[in-house]
Tab-separated table of N, CA and C in Angstrom:
chain	number	residue	atom	x	y	z
A	1	MET	N	1.139	-1.255	-0.287
A	1	MET	CA	-0.267	-0.034	0.073
A	1	MET	C	1.088	1.197	0.215
A	2	ILE	N	0.677	2.243	-0.665
A	2	ILE	CA	1.510	3.498	-0.772
A	2	ILE	C	0.359	4.554	-0.646
A	3	LEU	N	0.929	5.686	0.642
A	3	LEU	CA	0.357	6.381	1.008
A	3	LEU	C	1.137	7.904	0.664
A	4	SER	N	0.585	8.849	0.458
A	4	SER	CA	1.414	10.316	0.051
A	4	SER	C	1.145	11.199	1.951
A	5	LEU	N	2.290	11.712	2.057
A	5	LEU	CA	2.048	12.431	3.549
A	5	LEU	C	2.580	13.872	2.972
A	6	HIS	N	1.994	14.792	3.762
A	6	HIS	CA	2.646	15.989	3.819
A	6	HIS	C	2.813	16.408	5.264
A	7	VAL	N	4.061	16.684	5.265
A	7	VAL	CA	4.829	16.606	6.739
A	7	VAL	C	4.913	18.607	6.960
A	8	LYS	N	5.206	18.058	8.572
A	8	LYS	CA	5.153	19.843	9.177
A	8	LYS	C	6.251	18.999	10.200
A	9	THR	N	7.277	20.089	10.128
A	9	THR	CA	8.392	19.489	11.137
A	9	THR	C	8.529	21.080	12.125
A	10	GLY	N	9.138	20.602	13.237
A	10	GLY	CA	9.409	21.937	14.109
A	10	GLY	C	8.075	22.201	14.902
A	11	LYS	N	6.918	21.299	15.225
A	11	LYS	CA	5.925	21.467	15.631
A	11	LYS	C	5.684	21.308	17.028
A	12	ARG	N	5.021	22.045	17.931
A	12	ARG	CA	4.573	21.743	19.538
A	12	ARG	C	4.523	20.087	20.050
A	13	ALA	N	3.741	19.300	18.785
A	13	ALA	CA	3.058	17.771	19.287
A	13	ALA	C	3.198	17.427	17.707
A	14	THR	N	3.585	16.013	18.072
A	14	THR	CA	3.204	15.337	17.074
A	14	THR	C	2.124	14.751	17.310
A	15	ARG	N	1.469	15.099	15.415
A	15	ARG	CA	0.051	14.655	15.077
A	15	ARG	C	-0.176	14.059	13.760
A	16	VAL	N	-0.930	13.272	13.319
A	16	VAL	CA	-0.907	12.384	12.127
A	16	VAL	C	-2.768	12.942	11.864
A	17	THR	N	-2.743	13.495	10.671
A	17	THR	CA	-4.325	13.697	10.294
A	17	THR	C	-4.940	13.143	8.878
A	18	LYS	N	-5.526	12.307	8.943
A	18	LYS	CA	-5.909	11.560	7.508
A	18	LYS	C	-6.727	12.949	7.013
A	19	THR	N	-6.037	12.909	5.429
A	19	THR	CA	-6.790	14.046	4.709
A	19	THR	C	-8.054	13.763	3.720
A	20	SER	N	-7.299	12.088	3.425
A	20	SER	CA	-8.072	11.648	2.102
A	20	SER	C	-8.054	10.011	2.493
A	21	VAL	N	-8.308	9.426	1.058
A	21	VAL	CA	-8.347	7.826	1.523
A	21	VAL	C	-6.544	7.356	1.841
A	22	ASN	N	-6.002	8.056	0.728
A	22	ASN	CA	-4.599	7.800	1.408
A	22	ASN	C	-3.131	8.899	1.519
A	23	GLU	N	-3.815	9.757	1.962
A	23	GLU	CA	-3.162	10.640	2.483
A	23	GLU	C	-3.366	11.501	3.770
A	24	TYR	N	-2.125	11.691	4.150
A	24	TYR	CA	-2.316	12.200	5.908
A	24	TYR	C	-1.260	13.500	5.904
A	25	THR	N	-1.482	14.192	6.705
A	25	THR	CA	-0.660	15.299	7.302
A	25	THR	C	-0.300	14.606	8.882
A	26	VAL	N	1.303	14.678	8.419
A	26	VAL	CA	1.929	14.375	9.738
A	26	VAL	C	2.822	15.656	10.322
A	27	GLU	N	2.913	15.885	11.456
A	27	GLU	CA	3.125	16.988	12.185
A	27	GLU	C	4.227	16.207	13.471
A	28	VAL	N	5.465	16.361	13.214
A	28	VAL	CA	6.347	16.124	14.189
A	28	VAL	C	7.424	17.293	14.810
A	29	THR	N	8.028	16.966	15.873
A	29	THR	CA	8.152	17.873	16.903
A	29	THR	C	9.990	18.029	16.544
A	30	ALA	N	10.388	16.984	15.510
A	30	ALA	CA	11.482	16.801	15.716
A	30	ALA	C	12.050	17.972	14.004
A	31	ARG	N	13.235	18.401	14.424
A	31	ARG	CA	13.624	19.241	12.907
A	31	ARG	C	14.436	18.333	11.958
A	32	PRO	N	14.376	19.185	10.813
A	32	PRO	CA	14.903	18.496	9.420
A	32	PRO	C	16.503	18.176	9.632
A	33	GLU	N	17.061	17.805	10.359
A	33	GLU	CA	18.321	17.259	10.905
A	33	GLU	C	18.985	15.974	10.668
A	34	LYS	N	19.804	15.666	9.876
A	34	LYS	CA	20.138	14.406	9.510
A	34	LYS	C	19.192	13.403	9.666
A	35	GLY	N	18.394	13.420	9.294
A	35	GLY	CA	17.165	12.088	9.630
A	35	GLY	C	16.161	12.308	10.477
A	36	ARG	N	16.615	13.061	11.046
A	36	ARG	CA	15.484	12.616	12.124
A	36	ARG	C	14.278	13.128	12.162
A	37	ALA	N	13.818	14.041	11.639
A	37	ALA	CA	12.317	14.306	11.434
A	37	ALA	C	12.068	13.095	10.618
A	38	ASN	N	12.575	12.612	9.773
A	38	ASN	CA	11.881	11.573	8.316
A	38	ASN	C	11.885	10.453	9.822
A	39	ASP	N	12.528	10.420	10.623
A	39	ASP	CA	12.800	8.581	11.706
A	39	ASP	C	11.260	9.209	12.102
A	40	ALA	N	11.016	10.249	12.891
A	40	ALA	CA	9.972	11.165	13.357
A	40	ALA	C	8.604	10.840	12.986
A	41	VAL	N	8.595	10.998	11.672
A	41	VAL	CA	7.524	10.675	10.533
A	41	VAL	C	7.168	9.485	10.888
A	42	LEU	N	8.128	8.570	10.379
A	42	LEU	CA	7.673	7.008	10.324
A	42	LEU	C	7.721	6.254	11.604
A	43	ARG	N	7.927	6.859	12.663
A	43	ARG	CA	7.199	6.464	13.977
A	43	ARG	C	6.123	6.933	14.449
A	44	ALA	N	5.823	8.111	13.909
A	44	ALA	CA	4.168	8.386	14.306
A	44	ALA	C	3.126	7.862	13.484
A	45	LEU	N	3.728	7.890	12.305
A	45	LEU	CA	2.632	7.271	11.312
A	45	LEU	C	2.551	5.517	11.314
A	46	ALA	N	3.385	5.026	12.071
A	46	ALA	CA	3.540	3.861	12.407
A	46	ALA	C	2.544	3.396	13.658
A	47	LYS	N	2.583	3.884	14.551
A	47	LYS	CA	2.275	4.109	15.925
A	47	LYS	C	0.409	4.715	15.739
A	48	HIS	N	0.002	5.643	14.597
A	48	HIS	CA	-0.932	5.755	13.943
A	48	HIS	C	-1.755	4.582	13.462
A	49	LEU	N	-1.206	4.067	12.392
A	49	LEU	CA	-1.795	2.809	11.301
A	49	LEU	C	-1.444	1.506	12.655
A	50	ASN	N	-1.386	1.256	13.959
A	50	ASN	CA	-0.683	0.151	14.223
A	50	ASN	C	0.137	-0.721	13.623
A	51	PHE	N	1.170	-0.559	12.952
A	51	PHE	CA	2.459	-1.048	12.434
A	51	PHE	C	3.885	-1.159	13.071
A	52	ALA	N	4.688	-1.713	13.119
A	52	ALA	CA	6.056	-1.736	13.709
A	52	ALA	C	6.439	-0.499	12.701
A	53	PRO	N	7.206	0.386	12.640
A	53	PRO	CA	8.040	1.161	12.411
A	53	PRO	C	9.267	0.308	11.256
A	54	SER	N	9.054	-0.673	11.539
A	54	SER	CA	9.804	-1.243	10.137
A	54	SER	C	9.604	-1.420	9.047
A	55	ARG	N	8.087	-1.806	9.124
A	55	ARG	CA	7.323	-1.948	7.876
A	55	ARG	C	7.164	-0.751	7.167
A	56	LEU	N	7.462	0.186	7.604
A	56	LEU	CA	7.182	1.927	6.808
A	56	LEU	C	8.418	1.821	5.730
A	57	LYS	N	8.329	2.430	4.591
A	57	LYS	CA	9.495	2.962	4.029
A	57	LYS	C	9.317	3.839	3.181
A	58	ILE	N	10.410	5.186	3.374
A	58	ILE	CA	10.080	6.348	2.717
A	58	ILE	C	10.545	5.907	1.180
A	59	VAL	N	9.340	6.256	-0.010
A	59	VAL	CA	9.682	5.608	-1.396
A	59	VAL	C	10.536	6.886	-1.650
A	60	SER	N	9.597	8.153	-2.017
A	60	SER	CA	10.279	9.006	-2.516
A	60	SER	C	10.194	10.430	-1.817
A	61	GLY	N	10.657	11.563	-1.819
A	61	GLY	CA	10.669	13.030	-0.779
A	61	GLY	C	11.249	12.726	0.530
A	62	GLN	N	12.526	11.967	0.277
A	62	GLN	CA	13.726	12.198	1.830
A	62	GLN	C	13.969	13.272	1.970
A	63	THR	N	13.818	14.662	1.361
A	63	THR	CA	14.201	15.798	1.808
A	63	THR	C	13.221	16.733	1.374
A	64	SER	N	12.047	16.238	1.071
A	64	SER	CA	11.068	17.261	0.506
A	64	SER	C	9.976	16.960	1.883
A	65	LYS	N	9.154	18.378	1.864
A	65	LYS	CA	7.601	17.896	2.723
A	65	LYS	C	6.631	16.804	2.098
A	66	LYS	N	6.874	16.729	0.914
A	66	LYS	CA	6.047	15.807	0.416
A	66	LYS	C	6.429	14.407	0.255
A	67	LYS	N	6.050	13.361	0.680
A	67	LYS	CA	6.495	12.166	0.695
A	67	LYS	C	5.787	11.087	0.497
A	68	VAL	N	6.018	9.689	-0.338
A	68	VAL	CA	5.427	8.666	-0.260
A	68	VAL	C	5.884	8.056	0.437
A	69	VAL	N	4.936	7.225	1.329
A	69	VAL	CA	5.602	6.205	2.241
A	69	VAL	C	4.690	4.590	1.428
A	70	GLU	N	5.832	3.401	1.764
A	70	GLU	CA	5.049	2.436	1.535
A	70	GLU	C	5.259	1.730	2.757
A	71	ILE	N	3.720	0.681	2.574
A	71	ILE	CA	3.976	-0.323	3.683
A	71	ILE	C	4.268	-1.332	3.581
A	72	LEU	N	5.435	-2.066	3.949
A	72	LEU	CA	5.937	-3.301	3.159
A	72	LEU	C	5.276	-4.715	4.003
């Protein structure tokens, strides 16, 4: 399954909001430094979807606010 994400970094709280069928907005407290924000996004999304973070993989958008994530 493929999910589209819009990521907002440096927020006060971590929050995942479903915007449509396969689209989510993910807000994380981490800053986009050394991959910390990507790790935080995957952990937050995994918790929201009740998956292990290791089952999620960023397919595209490593350095972008728009990311595509695959559930393995």
